[in-house]
Amino acid sequence: MAPPAQSQRSPSPSQPSGKSEVSDLKLQLRQLAGSRAPGVDDSKRELFKKVISYMTIGIDVSSLFGEMVMCSATSDIVLKKMCYLYVGNYAKVNPDLALLTINFLQRDCRDEDPMIRGLALRSLCSLRVANLVEYLVGPLGSGLKDSNSYVRMVAVMGVLKLYHISASTCIDADFPSILKHLMLHDSDTQVVANCLSALQEIWSAEASTSEEASREREALISKPFIYYLLNRIKEFCEWAQCLVLELVTKYVPSDSSEIFDIMNLLEDRLQHANGAVVLATIRVFLQLTLSMTDVHQQVYERIKAPLLTLVSSGSPEQSYAVLSHLHLLVMRAPYVFSSDYKHFYCQYNEPSYVKRLKLEMLTAVANESNTYEIVTELCEYAANVDIPIARESIRAVGKIALQQYDVNAIVDRLLQFLEMEKDYVTAEALVLVKDLLRKYPQWSHDCIAVVGNISSKNVQEPKAKAALIWMLGEYSQDMQDAPYVLESLVENWDEEHSAEVRLHLLTAMMKCFFKRPPETQSALGAALAAGIADFHQDVHDRALFYYRILRYNVSVAERVVNPPKQAVSVFADTQSSEIKDRIFDEFNSLSVLYQKPSYMFTDKEHRGPLEFADELGNLSIGEAANNVVPTQMVEENDKDLLLTTSEKEETKGSRNNGSAYSVPYDGSSTSVFASQTQIESAVSNPTLAGHSPQASFAIDDLLGLGIPAAPAVLSPPQLKLNTKAALDPSTFQQKWRQLPVALSQEISVSPQGVAALTAPQALLRHMQSHSIHCIASGGQSPNFKFFFFAQKFEESSNYLVECVINTSSAKAQVKIKADDQNTSQDFSTLFESALSKFGTS
Amino acid sequence: MPVAASAIYFLNLRGDVLINRLYRDDVGGNMVDAFRMHIMQTKELGTCPVRQIGGCSFFYMRISNVYIVIVVSSNANVACAFKFVVEAVALFKSYFGGAFDEDAIRNNFVLIYELLDEIMDFGYPQNLSPEILKLYITQEGVRSPFSSKPSDKPVQNATLQVTGAVGWRREGLVYKKNEVFLDIVESVNLLMSSKGSVLRCDVTGKILMKCFLSGMPDLKLGLNDKIGLEKESQLKSRPPKSGKTIELDDVTFHQCVNLTRFNSEKTVSFVPPDGEFELMKYRITEGVNLPFRVLPTIKELGRTRMEVNVKVKSVFGAKMFALGVVIKIPVPKQTAKTSFQVTSGRAKYQAAIDCLVWKIRKFPGQTEPTLSAEVELISTMAEKKSWTRPPIQMEFQVPMFTASGLRVRFLKVWEKSGYNTVEWVRYITKAGSYEIRC
């Protein structure tokens, strides 16, 4: 038989024209299927290759399924593999056709060649079709008992695959206990390693429901088993060694001699060529010695050299992965690494993600003995072509200065930066000089002389401009022309786009005025006038506030605006030590690279709200509200710390009592928090401040939250809500799109409620105390829009609410969607009663 | 779990999928699109090799003109994942015989799929050792080792033999001529200030071996490193040439090296794999002999002219010579015209990288050629910013020279049949990142 005509066509599989090619292939495959001519395997191979390459680039070749299966009757192992690959890819979308393949796969599972047995078993388990699992059990069972280790190795992974398709089938067939037996007795270490991976996954997943599984999971980190693995560790392949070492970190030795035994046994792993093994070993060492301070220090010394080697070898990506871990250790114990600072010098061609970490490490390890060299080196980077890195390095110099090492020389360096006449260098340096002055006011004299020479026209970046303006205001008595510089800035008020700068300008004008009133008075007037006319709410508010307080009493104003300042001793750390410890506990994982604990990026609820806020961008009339709310939610979820005890008590209370919302709510901390925001907004919001009776009323009301509720307006419905309901925004959005509107109504809002609703947050807190949670909010007086959700107590039935409140008409438009339509009326009553209590007690 | 990769993709620079292999269902099928959209088509590319998009993390690596992307959905072990990619690429290279690039992938994609199936199962790395895989995944692919005589031999799995044998070496190898090649390859990293003081300097070295030995030989390697020498001080042996001992900061070994014996006796003894492999890697920071000194003087004469004088001094033995020396001297972007005088080699201005490139093919030791150049700049009014001077960079290779001074004192081969072997030892020092600020 002549070879098919495909040879004339373009040999490149990358530009297929689509359908016609696929049907062509179909025809050719059909011709070959029954053929027994010599050389037919070669032509089949060419065709299969084409099919696979189409599949790879995303062309749908699933229509060839039947033909491919027909052609699969062959003894050519490469053909078989291609066919398996194809079947594995399309079985999921064609479960019916997949049934066709079962036969030949099962037959191959009994082949005399262990290679074919293994391959067939692997493909059989990769079909991922739920209704075919019954065909898997038999071959898997015999695969696990196979005399050949290759087949056993594949079968073990097959069990794990089966578990993911149908956990119950896997458990019912008693596969976990067979795996356990294999793990303890198999002679092949790869089989043992695969058993370990599989069982870890299976038992962790089962542990929540089955006590036996959680016992078994504990048994994995029992002494005999750990020792069994440790004694054989050299027989394992490098990847399995990582697996074993990871397990060992969870083991808690009974005494210190055991710890030393393990460390002695593992010490030579630090010389392994595979960096992953080295890192895993380091983790074991660090974890084992956590409670032994002295030894822990020695461990740091011991692991230093291997880590530095790993950093300097391998691709940039690998060295980045290691460098992140080194970074973590440097941050924990900078003094251990202070003599190795030269390793953290940046090379010119290194990628910036590596440089950035190195800069942070250089900053951390700076001490009395090496500061001079480090700062000199950092100053070299300030002229770097990579501008973000140049900025980082200037910031690093500043941070070192704030750590108080050798400040004198560093200040000179920073001042040199100011004279370098590069926009970004000047900008960064200005911000730093400002921070430095806040910490070391004694340097003001030297700095001011240089800062005074900088023309504000050369500074464009808002942060830098704000810093310059702050210094002009703060040190206006020392700077000859401060009032005039500020005045010229006020004159160009309209050209200033950054609200932050305008805010700083207002404050600086005030400060300048208190120090040099005659020169500043007229400019201050102009500034306040411009500020009050400003369209930006905060600028407007601040200007008005200054104006009023000045009118009230100038000396009071000075006390408020420019009180004597204490030098800042410690700038706030960005990461809590608790979070750092959690990252450390997850050493050798992604957490270290992301610099956050795993729950922050693996749990949906934690990463959700922010993304959702982005998507709901069109809602963000009041951006502040939209940004604040989600972050608060994140924080609350994150730490579980902000959940005050009173709130937890409330949860208990609601379970004991009949109804969630009528429980006397003693949420003192929450309500105080809420009322604080209320006061702030009341003070800063001029319109409300004008209606003082209403405003004070609102404050009273909010404080009054602590008072036991008056007889409920509506009779308490039977519905109980889950106080800690959780729903991630994407699910919310999805549900919102899918569910029909169960109820739509208009509710009147009480006047008190209207008065209290100056910012969306106030209502959020109130509703949360009624177990109705907000997922997104936005808007400004008079129109506010909220998305709420609630969950039925001890059920996963959700209620979704869209609520638009117009404060001028005192009406709320409410749309409710519910998983369980029958209870939506009850929920609506509940929602209405909760809303009606807003602002009242 | 160390990796549990959900998928692995090979993409070309345009973002076309060359290979995709889904191992798990916990990530969607359109992960490639997410990668293309959020990383390849944005400025994000190259800013960080680990990125999170949606619920998945992407680890990506560029190797020649191919991106290899690993997708995971859990808190995976990154170092392990990158190491896996590197090892996998080494494996592919050993199969293709050389380059790993888009063309090689297109020509061998069936083979790659085969290998991907073997080296990773359900996201867990399996055996990646080329010696073993080549036993049952052959490039011809037609033959499986079992198909002919099924009862003949079992799968030579890396870990099959527990009877004290070694997984990385097959039994029953026979060579007519038993040869061992050993290369010490060092790369020198240097950062020198404009005043000529060494800011940072280290050497990363590796010992590469090529073994063509019959049977199961036992090898023992002696170096002139400090710890090893102290250990056998009773033998009163002195290192022959350099007369000094070398202090290795850190050493890592191929899995074939008996680490227990290294820790107790400080000798490197091993049963080598067949063929090529990397025996050990080391790092040295103290007592590095720099092969070259560079003395630059760059004067900016006004705003449109520059004078560049660079003297390069070779400080290794006069009988030796360096090959392929390239010195890249940066000049400002607005360079208009250049003229040179060199005492050796050739120089030209390469506008694409804003450098004067001075090449010297053969550079004898103890010489000091110079380059003097005049550079004319286009005067621009806008360009008032001063020029940020990038460092001068150097490339070179110096055969038979080690910057660390490391030497092989002996390489002994024992085999029970007692055959004679021929050992070849070479040294070479290359430039790593050799930078001199100016």
Short mmCIF file of N, CA, C and O in Angstrom, two decimals, chain A residues 49 56 77-78 81 113 115 122 128 149-150 157 161 187-190 194 201 239 243 268 271 273-274 279 305-306 309 312 315 318 320 342-343 347-349 353 377 380 383 422 588-591 594 598 601, chain B residues 2 18 24-25 46-48 51-52 57 61 75-79 83 86 109-110 113-114 117-118 121 124 126 136 141 144 146 159-160 162 199-200 250-253 259 263 283 388 390-391 393 433 435 437:
data_model
loop_
_atom_site.label_atom_id
_atom_site.label_comp_id
_atom_site.label_asym_id
_atom_site.label_seq_id
_atom_site.Cartn_x
_atom_site.Cartn_y
_atom_site.Cartn_z
N LYS A 49 1.66 11.30 14.96
CA LYS A 49 2.44 12.49 15.31
C LYS A 49 1.67 13.75 14.97
O LYS A 49 1.63 14.70 15.73
N THR A 56 -1.70 19.40 20.58
CA THR A 56 -0.85 20.25 21.40
C THR A 56 -1.14 21.72 21.16
O THR A 56 -1.22 22.50 22.10
N ILE A 77 5.52 0.18 20.48
CA ILE A 77 5.33 0.81 21.78
C ILE A 77 5.18 2.32 21.68
O ILE A 77 4.43 2.94 22.43
N VAL A 78 5.89 2.92 20.71
CA VAL A 78 5.77 4.36 20.56
C VAL A 78 4.37 4.74 20.09
O VAL A 78 3.77 5.70 20.58
N LYS A 81 2.10 4.58 22.97
CA LYS A 81 2.22 5.73 23.87
C LYS A 81 1.48 6.93 23.32
O LYS A 81 0.81 7.65 24.05
N ASP A 113 4.79 -7.97 28.71
CA ASP A 113 5.85 -6.97 28.85
C ASP A 113 5.49 -6.00 29.99
O ASP A 113 4.48 -5.31 29.91
N MET A 115 6.65 -3.21 30.73
CA MET A 115 6.59 -1.84 30.23
C MET A 115 5.19 -1.51 29.74
O MET A 115 4.61 -0.47 30.08
N ARG A 122 -1.13 3.20 33.59
CA ARG A 122 -1.04 4.65 33.79
C ARG A 122 -2.10 5.36 32.96
O ARG A 122 -2.78 6.26 33.45
N ARG A 128 -9.71 9.71 33.75
CA ARG A 128 -10.44 10.69 34.53
C ARG A 128 -11.92 10.76 34.17
O ARG A 128 -12.49 11.83 34.01
N SER A 149 8.71 -3.86 39.52
CA SER A 149 8.57 -2.64 40.32
C SER A 149 8.06 -1.47 39.49
O SER A 149 7.41 -0.57 40.00
N TYR A 150 8.34 -1.49 38.19
CA TYR A 150 7.86 -0.40 37.35
C TYR A 150 6.33 -0.36 37.38
O TYR A 150 5.73 0.69 37.53
N MET A 157 0.68 5.32 41.94
CA MET A 157 0.19 6.63 41.52
C MET A 157 -1.23 6.49 40.99
O MET A 157 -2.04 7.39 41.14
N LYS A 161 -4.66 8.61 41.66
CA LYS A 161 -5.51 9.19 40.62
C LYS A 161 -6.96 8.73 40.82
O LYS A 161 -7.89 9.53 40.70
N SER A 187 10.66 -3.47 48.19
CA SER A 187 12.11 -3.35 48.12
C SER A 187 12.52 -2.17 47.26
O SER A 187 13.65 -1.70 47.34
N ASP A 188 11.62 -1.69 46.45
CA ASP A 188 11.96 -0.61 45.53
C ASP A 188 11.64 0.74 46.19
O ASP A 188 10.51 0.99 46.59
N THR A 189 12.65 1.60 46.26
CA THR A 189 12.44 2.85 46.98
C THR A 189 11.51 3.80 46.25
O THR A 189 10.84 4.61 46.87
N GLN A 190 11.48 3.71 44.93
CA GLN A 190 10.57 4.61 44.21
C GLN A 190 9.12 4.21 44.50
O GLN A 190 8.26 5.08 44.63
N ASN A 194 6.46 6.73 46.17
CA ASN A 194 5.16 7.02 45.61
C ASN A 194 4.04 6.69 46.58
O ASN A 194 3.05 7.42 46.66
N GLU A 201 -1.43 12.35 50.66
CA GLU A 201 -2.55 13.08 50.08
C GLU A 201 -3.88 12.49 50.51
O GLU A 201 -4.80 13.21 50.89
N TRP A 239 14.45 13.26 44.45
CA TRP A 239 13.13 13.86 44.65
C TRP A 239 12.43 13.21 45.83
O TRP A 239 11.78 13.88 46.62
N LEU A 243 10.95 14.51 49.61
CA LEU A 243 9.67 14.10 50.19
C LEU A 243 9.87 13.61 51.63
O LEU A 243 9.14 13.99 52.54
N ASP A 268 25.35 15.02 55.82
CA ASP A 268 25.97 14.95 54.48
C ASP A 268 24.98 15.32 53.38
O ASP A 268 25.38 15.58 52.25
N GLN A 271 25.57 18.40 51.36
CA GLN A 271 26.53 18.44 50.25
C GLN A 271 25.94 17.85 48.98
O GLN A 271 26.64 17.63 48.01
N ALA A 273 24.16 17.47 45.48
CA ALA A 273 24.21 18.37 44.33
C ALA A 273 22.85 18.98 44.03
O ALA A 273 22.77 20.03 43.41
N ASN A 274 21.79 18.35 44.47
CA ASN A 274 20.47 18.88 44.19
C ASN A 274 20.09 19.92 45.25
O ASN A 274 19.98 19.61 46.44
N LEU A 279 18.01 22.40 50.52
CA LEU A 279 17.04 23.28 51.18
C LEU A 279 16.15 22.49 52.13
O LEU A 279 15.84 22.94 53.23
N ALA A 305 27.26 28.34 54.31
CA ALA A 305 28.07 28.03 53.13
C ALA A 305 27.26 27.33 52.03
O ALA A 305 27.28 27.77 50.88
N PRO A 306 26.53 26.27 52.35
CA PRO A 306 25.75 25.62 51.29
C PRO A 306 24.74 26.57 50.63
O PRO A 306 24.58 26.55 49.41
N THR A 309 26.51 28.88 48.26
CA THR A 309 26.89 28.16 47.05
C THR A 309 25.69 28.02 46.12
O THR A 309 25.79 28.25 44.92
N SER A 312 24.95 31.09 44.25
CA SER A 312 25.87 31.50 43.20
C SER A 312 25.93 30.49 42.05
O SER A 312 26.63 30.72 41.08
N SER A 315 20.78 28.59 37.40
CA SER A 315 20.16 29.66 36.63
C SER A 315 19.67 30.75 37.56
O SER A 315 19.53 30.54 38.76
N GLN A 318 16.71 29.61 39.65
CA GLN A 318 17.03 28.77 40.79
C GLN A 318 17.64 29.60 41.89
O GLN A 318 17.30 29.45 43.06
N TYR A 320 17.22 32.60 42.47
CA TYR A 320 16.19 33.44 43.07
C TYR A 320 15.42 32.66 44.14
O TYR A 320 15.15 33.15 45.23
N LYS A 342 29.44 40.83 51.23
CA LYS A 342 29.90 40.96 49.84
C LYS A 342 29.18 40.01 48.90
O LYS A 342 29.12 40.24 47.70
N HIS A 343 28.65 38.94 49.46
CA HIS A 343 27.90 38.03 48.62
C HIS A 343 26.61 38.65 48.11
O HIS A 343 26.00 38.16 47.18
N GLN A 347 25.38 42.04 40.78
CA GLN A 347 26.11 42.07 39.53
C GLN A 347 25.32 42.88 38.51
O GLN A 347 24.09 42.90 38.56
N TYR A 348 26.06 43.46 37.59
CA TYR A 348 25.42 44.40 36.68
C TYR A 348 24.29 43.75 35.88
O TYR A 348 23.24 44.34 35.67
N ASN A 349 24.50 42.53 35.46
CA ASN A 349 23.53 41.90 34.56
C ASN A 349 22.48 41.05 35.27
O ASN A 349 21.70 40.38 34.62
N TYR A 353 14.75 41.11 39.89
CA TYR A 353 14.16 40.46 41.06
C TYR A 353 15.23 39.92 42.00
O TYR A 353 15.01 39.85 43.21
N GLU A 377 28.74 50.90 48.31
CA GLU A 377 28.27 50.05 47.25
C GLU A 377 26.87 50.48 46.78
O GLU A 377 26.60 50.59 45.59
N GLU A 380 26.78 53.30 44.51
CA GLU A 380 27.10 52.96 43.12
C GLU A 380 25.82 52.62 42.35
O GLU A 380 25.66 52.96 41.19
N ALA A 383 23.30 55.16 40.58
CA ALA A 383 23.48 55.63 39.21
C ALA A 383 23.14 54.54 38.21
O ALA A 383 23.45 54.64 37.04
N LYS A 422 19.39 64.24 39.18
CA LYS A 422 18.60 63.29 38.42
C LYS A 422 17.25 63.28 39.10
O LYS A 422 17.20 63.15 40.32
N ASN A 588 10.93 26.61 52.64
CA ASN A 588 11.03 25.74 51.47
C ASN A 588 9.69 25.54 50.78
O ASN A 588 9.32 24.44 50.39
N SER A 589 8.95 26.62 50.64
CA SER A 589 7.71 26.54 49.86
C SER A 589 7.49 27.92 49.24
O SER A 589 8.27 28.84 49.42
N LEU A 590 6.39 28.03 48.54
CA LEU A 590 6.06 29.30 47.88
C LEU A 590 5.91 30.45 48.86
O LEU A 590 6.17 31.59 48.50
N SER A 591 5.47 30.16 50.06
CA SER A 591 5.24 31.22 51.03
C SER A 591 6.44 32.15 51.14
O SER A 591 6.29 33.35 51.26
N TYR A 594 6.61 34.43 48.07
CA TYR A 594 5.58 35.47 48.08
C TYR A 594 5.67 36.34 49.32
O TYR A 594 4.98 37.34 49.44
N SER A 598 0.97 30.70 53.61
CA SER A 598 0.27 30.06 52.50
C SER A 598 -1.23 30.32 52.53
O SER A 598 -1.85 30.41 51.48
N PHE A 601 -2.57 32.96 50.19
CA PHE A 601 -2.70 32.87 48.74
C PHE A 601 -3.33 31.56 48.28
O PHE A 601 -3.61 31.41 47.11
N PRO B 2 6.52 17.89 47.59
CA PRO B 2 7.58 18.68 46.98
C PRO B 2 7.11 19.49 45.77
O PRO B 2 7.34 20.67 45.71
N LEU B 18 4.20 24.56 22.51
CA LEU B 18 4.94 23.51 21.83
C LEU B 18 4.60 22.16 22.44
O LEU B 18 4.45 21.17 21.74
N ARG B 24 -2.77 17.07 36.46
CA ARG B 24 -3.87 17.06 37.42
C ARG B 24 -5.01 17.92 36.93
O ARG B 24 -4.81 18.82 36.13
N ASP B 25 -6.18 17.66 37.49
CA ASP B 25 -7.35 18.41 37.05
C ASP B 25 -7.61 19.67 37.87
O ASP B 25 -8.59 20.34 37.64
N GLY B 46 9.82 38.53 32.97
CA GLY B 46 11.20 38.74 33.40
C GLY B 46 11.32 39.51 34.69
O GLY B 46 12.40 39.63 35.22
N THR B 47 10.21 40.02 35.23
CA THR B 47 10.35 40.73 36.50
C THR B 47 10.40 39.77 37.66
O THR B 47 10.95 40.07 38.69
N CYS B 48 9.80 38.61 37.51
CA CYS B 48 9.87 37.64 38.58
C CYS B 48 9.50 36.27 38.02
O CYS B 48 8.49 36.15 37.34
N ARG B 51 5.03 33.64 39.72
CA ARG B 51 3.92 34.59 39.73
C ARG B 51 2.63 33.89 40.08
O ARG B 51 2.43 32.74 39.71
N GLN B 52 1.76 34.61 40.72
CA GLN B 52 0.45 34.04 41.00
C GLN B 52 -0.60 34.73 40.16
O GLN B 52 -0.67 35.95 40.10
N SER B 57 -0.10 29.23 40.83
CA SER B 57 1.22 29.84 40.74
C SER B 57 1.92 29.31 39.51
O SER B 57 1.80 28.14 39.17
N MET B 61 10.73 29.53 33.30
CA MET B 61 12.16 29.61 33.06
C MET B 61 12.36 29.74 31.58
O MET B 61 11.67 29.07 30.82
N ASN B 75 0.77 25.16 47.77
CA ASN B 75 1.97 25.83 48.25
C ASN B 75 3.17 24.93 47.98
O ASN B 75 3.62 24.20 48.83
N ALA B 76 3.67 25.02 46.77
CA ALA B 76 4.66 24.03 46.34
C ALA B 76 6.07 24.44 46.72
O ALA B 76 6.33 25.56 47.16
N ASN B 77 6.96 23.52 46.51
CA ASN B 77 8.38 23.73 46.77
C ASN B 77 9.04 24.26 45.50
O ASN B 77 9.22 23.53 44.54
N VAL B 78 9.37 25.54 45.51
CA VAL B 78 9.83 26.18 44.28
C VAL B 78 11.20 25.70 43.85
O VAL B 78 11.45 25.43 42.68
N ALA B 79 12.08 25.56 44.83
CA ALA B 79 13.45 25.15 44.50
C ALA B 79 13.41 23.80 43.80
O ALA B 79 14.11 23.56 42.82
N LYS B 83 14.56 23.00 39.98
CA LYS B 83 15.58 21.98 39.79
C LYS B 83 15.06 20.90 38.84
O LYS B 83 15.80 20.41 37.98
N VAL B 86 15.38 22.13 35.33
CA VAL B 86 16.77 22.10 34.87
C VAL B 86 17.21 20.67 34.55
O VAL B 86 17.82 20.41 33.52
N PHE B 109 8.94 16.08 19.51
CA PHE B 109 7.90 16.27 20.52
C PHE B 109 7.29 14.97 21.01
O PHE B 109 6.88 14.86 22.15
N VAL B 110 7.29 13.95 20.18
CA VAL B 110 6.75 12.67 20.65
C VAL B 110 7.63 12.10 21.75
O VAL B 110 7.16 11.65 22.79
N TYR B 113 7.03 13.94 24.95
CA TYR B 113 5.82 13.47 25.63
C TYR B 113 6.10 12.16 26.35
O TYR B 113 5.68 11.95 27.49
N GLU B 114 6.81 11.28 25.67
CA GLU B 114 7.15 10.00 26.30
C GLU B 114 7.91 10.23 27.59
O GLU B 114 7.62 9.66 28.63
N ASP B 117 6.00 11.68 30.49
CA ASP B 117 5.20 10.67 31.17
C ASP B 117 6.02 9.91 32.19
O ASP B 117 5.51 9.53 33.24
N GLU B 118 7.28 9.68 31.86
CA GLU B 118 8.10 8.88 32.75
C GLU B 118 8.67 9.67 33.91
O GLU B 118 8.79 9.16 35.02
N ASP B 121 4.83 11.73 37.41
CA ASP B 121 3.56 11.03 37.41
C ASP B 121 2.62 11.75 38.37
O ASP B 121 2.95 11.93 39.55
N TYR B 124 4.21 14.33 40.57
CA TYR B 124 5.35 14.02 41.43
C TYR B 124 6.53 13.59 40.56
O TYR B 124 6.38 12.73 39.70
N GLN B 126 9.57 11.67 39.14
CA GLN B 126 10.00 10.28 39.25
C GLN B 126 11.48 10.22 38.87
O GLN B 126 12.19 11.17 39.13
N TYR B 136 15.10 2.12 28.57
CA TYR B 136 13.81 1.68 28.05
C TYR B 136 13.07 2.72 27.21
O TYR B 136 12.05 2.41 26.63
N GLY B 141 12.90 4.09 19.55
CA GLY B 141 11.58 3.89 20.12
C GLY B 141 10.89 2.62 19.70
O GLY B 141 9.91 2.23 20.30
N SER B 144 11.28 -2.14 22.68
CA SER B 144 11.31 -2.06 24.12
C SER B 144 12.21 -3.20 24.57
O SER B 144 12.31 -4.21 23.89
N PHE B 146 11.91 -5.42 26.43
CA PHE B 146 11.25 -6.68 26.81
C PHE B 146 10.63 -7.41 25.62
O PHE B 146 10.42 -8.59 25.67
N THR B 159 16.24 2.16 40.99
CA THR B 159 16.23 1.76 42.39
C THR B 159 15.87 0.29 42.53
O THR B 159 15.54 -0.17 43.61
N LEU B 160 15.92 -0.41 41.41
CA LEU B 160 15.46 -1.79 41.47
C LEU B 160 16.40 -2.64 42.30
O LEU B 160 16.00 -3.44 43.12
N VAL B 162 18.61 -3.56 45.05
CA VAL B 162 18.93 -3.14 46.41
C VAL B 162 20.12 -3.91 46.94
O VAL B 162 20.57 -3.70 48.04
N LEU B 199 36.11 44.56 45.17
CA LEU B 199 34.95 44.66 46.04
C LEU B 199 34.43 43.27 46.37
O LEU B 199 34.02 42.99 47.47
N ARG B 200 34.47 42.42 45.37
CA ARG B 200 33.91 41.10 45.58
C ARG B 200 34.57 40.17 44.58
O ARG B 200 34.74 40.54 43.42
N ASP B 250 32.82 25.61 50.14
CA ASP B 250 31.69 24.70 50.18
C ASP B 250 31.78 23.76 48.99
O ASP B 250 32.21 24.15 47.92
N VAL B 251 31.38 22.53 49.22
CA VAL B 251 31.46 21.54 48.15
C VAL B 251 30.14 20.80 48.06
O VAL B 251 29.52 20.49 49.07
N THR B 252 29.70 20.52 46.85
CA THR B 252 28.58 19.59 46.69
C THR B 252 29.01 18.52 45.70
O THR B 252 29.81 18.78 44.81
N PHE B 253 28.44 17.34 45.89
CA PHE B 253 28.88 16.20 45.09
C PHE B 253 27.74 15.57 44.31
O PHE B 253 26.58 15.65 44.71
N LEU B 259 29.42 10.06 50.57
CA LEU B 259 29.57 11.24 51.41
C LEU B 259 30.05 10.88 52.81
O LEU B 259 30.75 11.65 53.45
N ASN B 263 33.20 12.60 54.56
CA ASN B 263 33.18 13.27 55.85
C ASN B 263 34.17 12.67 56.83
O ASN B 263 34.72 13.37 57.67
N ARG B 283 33.08 26.18 45.79
CA ARG B 283 33.10 27.64 45.78
C ARG B 283 34.27 28.10 46.64
O ARG B 283 34.53 27.53 47.69
N THR B 388 25.50 57.49 33.18
CA THR B 388 25.76 56.51 34.23
C THR B 388 26.71 55.48 33.65
O THR B 388 26.38 54.79 32.70
N PRO B 390 28.24 52.25 33.09
CA PRO B 390 28.16 50.82 33.42
C PRO B 390 29.58 50.25 33.51
O PRO B 390 30.52 50.86 33.02
N PRO B 391 29.73 49.12 34.15
CA PRO B 391 31.07 48.57 34.31
C PRO B 391 31.63 47.99 33.00
O PRO B 391 30.89 47.63 32.10
N GLN B 393 33.11 44.97 31.06
CA GLN B 393 32.94 43.54 31.25
C GLN B 393 33.94 42.77 30.41
O GLN B 393 34.32 43.20 29.33
N SER B 433 31.09 36.56 35.92
CA SER B 433 30.74 37.96 35.71
C SER B 433 31.97 38.74 36.16
O SER B 433 32.24 38.85 37.35
N GLU B 435 33.59 42.11 36.22
CA GLU B 435 33.19 43.50 36.01
C GLU B 435 34.16 44.47 36.68
O GLU B 435 34.56 44.26 37.83
N ARG B 437 34.45 48.51 37.39
CA ARG B 437 33.77 49.81 37.28
C ARG B 437 34.74 50.85 36.77
O ARG B 437 35.94 50.76 37.01
#
